[in-house]
Coordinates of C-alpha atoms in Angstrom, one line a residue:
M252 CA 52.4 -33.4 -15.0
A253 CA 50.5 -31.1 -12.8
K254 CA 48.4 -32.8 -10.3
H255 CA 44.8 -31.6 -10.0
E256 CA 42.9 -31.6 -6.8
E257 CA 40.7 -34.5 -6.2
T258 CA 37.0 -34.0 -7.1
Y259 CA 33.9 -36.0 -6.8
V260 CA 33.0 -35.5 -10.4
D261 CA 33.2 -38.6 -12.6
F262 CA 33.7 -37.5 -16.1
D263 CA 32.8 -40.9 -17.5
K264 CA 29.2 -40.6 -16.4
P265 CA 26.6 -38.4 -18.1
Y266 CA 25.3 -37.1 -14.8
E267 CA 26.8 -35.6 -11.7
A268 CA 26.6 -37.7 -8.5
N269 CA 24.7 -36.0 -5.7
I270 CA 26.9 -36.1 -2.7
I271 CA 25.4 -34.8 0.5
G272 CA 27.8 -33.4 3.2
M273 CA 26.1 -34.6 6.3
R274 CA 28.8 -33.1 8.5
G275 CA 28.0 -29.5 7.4
I276 CA 24.2 -30.1 7.9
I277 CA 24.8 -31.4 11.4
Y278 CA 27.1 -28.5 12.3
F279 CA 24.5 -26.0 11.0
A280 CA 21.7 -27.7 12.9
L281 CA 23.6 -27.8 16.1
G282 CA 24.7 -24.1 15.7
L283 CA 21.1 -23.1 15.0
F284 CA 19.8 -25.0 18.0
L285 CA 22.5 -23.4 20.3
L286 CA 21.7 -19.9 18.9
I287 CA 17.9 -20.5 19.6
V288 CA 18.6 -21.7 23.1
V289 CA 20.9 -18.7 23.9
T290 CA 18.4 -16.2 22.4
F291 CA 15.6 -17.8 24.4
G292 CA 17.6 -17.5 27.6
L293 CA 18.6 -13.9 27.0
M294 CA 14.9 -13.0 26.2
W295 CA 13.8 -14.7 29.4
L296 CA 16.4 -12.7 31.4
L297 CA 15.3 -9.5 29.7
Q298 CA 11.7 -10.2 30.5
N299 CA 12.5 -10.7 34.2
V300 CA 14.5 -7.5 34.4
M301 CA 11.7 -5.5 32.7
E302 CA 9.1 -7.0 35.1
Q303 CA 11.2 -6.1 38.1
D304 CA 11.7 -2.6 36.8
A305 CA 7.9 -2.2 36.2
V306 CA 7.2 -3.3 39.8
E307 CA 9.7 -0.8 41.2
N308 CA 8.4 2.1 39.0
K309 CA 4.8 1.3 39.9
S310 CA 5.4 1.9 43.6
S311 CA 7.4 5.1 43.1
N312 CA 5.8 8.5 43.0
N313 CA 6.5 9.8 39.6
P314 CA 5.7 13.5 39.4
M315 CA 5.3 13.4 35.6
Q316 CA 2.8 10.4 35.6
L317 CA -0.6 11.3 34.2
S318 CA -3.7 10.8 36.3
K319 CA -6.5 8.7 34.9
E320 CA -8.4 11.7 33.7
E321 CA -5.4 13.3 32.0
A322 CA -4.5 10.0 30.2
V323 CA -7.7 10.0 28.1
P324 CA -7.7 12.0 24.9
P325 CA -9.7 15.3 24.8
E326 CA -13.3 15.4 23.7
P327 CA -14.8 14.4 21.4
R328 CA -14.0 10.7 21.9
L329 CA -15.1 7.6 20.1
Q330 CA -18.1 5.9 21.7
A331 CA -16.2 2.8 22.7
A332 CA -13.1 4.7 23.9
P333 CA -12.2 4.9 27.6
G334 CA -13.6 8.0 29.1
F335 CA -16.5 8.5 26.7
G336 CA -19.5 10.0 28.5
V337 CA -21.5 13.1 29.2
D338 CA -21.1 15.8 31.8
G339 CA -24.3 16.0 33.7
P340 CA -25.6 18.2 36.6
N341 CA -24.5 15.5 39.1
G342 CA -21.1 14.8 37.5
R343 CA -19.8 12.8 34.7
I344 CA -22.0 10.0 33.3
N345 CA -20.0 7.1 31.9
L346 CA -21.3 5.8 28.5
E347 CA -18.3 3.6 27.4
L348 CA -20.1 0.3 26.7
Q349 CA -23.5 1.7 26.0
A350 CA -25.4 1.9 22.7
P351 CA -24.4 4.8 20.4
Q352 CA -27.8 6.4 21.1
A353 CA -27.1 6.5 24.8
E354 CA -25.4 9.9 24.6
Y355 CA -28.4 11.5 22.9
R356 CA -30.9 9.8 25.3
E357 CA -29.0 11.1 28.3
L358 CA -28.7 14.6 26.9
E359 CA -32.5 14.6 26.0
K360 CA -33.3 13.7 29.7
Q361 CA -31.2 16.7 30.8
W362 CA -32.8 19.0 28.2
N363 CA -36.4 18.0 29.1
K364 CA -35.6 18.5 32.8
L365 CA -34.2 21.9 32.0
L366 CA -37.2 22.9 29.9
A367 CA -39.6 21.7 32.7
E368 CA -37.9 23.0 35.8
G369 CA -35.6 25.8 34.5
Q370 CA -32.0 26.3 35.8
K371 CA -30.5 28.2 38.7
D372 CA -26.9 29.1 39.4
A373 CA -25.6 26.9 42.1
R374 CA -23.4 29.6 43.7
T375 CA -25.7 32.6 43.6
G376 CA -29.1 31.0 43.5
M377 CA -30.1 33.4 40.6
V378 CA -32.4 32.0 37.9
I379 CA -30.6 31.5 34.7
T380 CA -33.3 29.9 32.6
L381 CA -37.1 29.7 33.2
P382 CA -39.5 26.9 32.5
I383 CA -41.4 27.5 29.3
A384 CA -44.8 28.2 31.1
E385 CA -43.2 30.8 33.3
A386 CA -41.3 32.4 30.4
K387 CA -44.6 32.7 28.5
K388 CA -46.2 34.5 31.5
K389 CA -43.3 36.9 31.7
L390 CA -43.4 37.6 28.0
L391 CA -47.2 38.4 28.2
E392 CA -46.5 40.7 31.1
Q393 CA -43.8 42.5 29.1
S394 CA -46.2 42.8 26.1
A395 CA -48.6 44.7 28.4
A396 CA -45.7 47.2 29.1
Q397 CA -45.2 47.6 25.3
K398 CA -48.7 49.0 25.0
S399 CA -47.5 52.2 26.6
E400 CA -46.3 55.0 24.2
G401 CA -42.5 54.5 24.7
G402 CA -42.8 50.7 24.6
Q403 CA -44.9 50.8 21.4
N404 CA -42.4 53.0 19.6
E405 CA -39.5 50.7 20.5
F406 CA -41.6 47.7 19.4
E407 CA -42.2 49.3 16.0
K408 CA -38.6 50.2 15.5
S409 CA -37.5 46.7 16.2
R410 CA -39.8 45.4 13.4
M411 CA -38.3 47.8 10.8
R412 CA -35.6 46.5 8.4
V413 CA -33.5 48.2 5.8
S414 CA -34.8 47.5 2.3
D415 CA -33.1 47.5 -1.1
A416 CA -35.4 50.4 -2.3
S417 CA -33.8 52.8 0.2
A418 CA -30.3 51.8 -0.9
G419 CA -29.5 50.9 2.7
R420 CA -30.1 54.5 4.1
T421 CA -33.4 54.1 6.0
S422 CA -35.5 51.4 7.5
T423 CA -38.6 51.0 5.4
L424 CA -39.4 47.3 5.3
R425 CA -41.6 46.0 8.1
V426 CA -41.2 42.5 9.3
R427 CA -44.5 40.6 9.5

């Protein structure tokens, strides 16, 4: 008769015996432990190599390295982002960790100063904008010049608009 291989199955019992192969479990656990230790050691070596490389690169002069101003994204930036701020007359005003309204408040200060004092070109010294009070005085002086014949005609022409009644051919509508 043919001899069958030996099995752990007992055909006389209605259930199968649960036989645990401890040798396989122990081999697997030892292999897994050794794999973890080797992986940890390799990662530790890799980290040391990367840190040494970073220290060497930090001290070298890299011509392609971006400056601090070039590294930030272009305007407009998020309010909490690095480099968020406003360009003022005395340079950049940093508003990174300020309230969201800080940008408007700073701009409002600059606008109020501009309205009160006017603005001059730094290179030429020429007046670019006037304070409101001076601008009103100049406008009143110019309106006196409009009272002359040539000035009055130009003033009247500036108030005329093209109407629908003339089909766009002549200026007949007067702006009030």
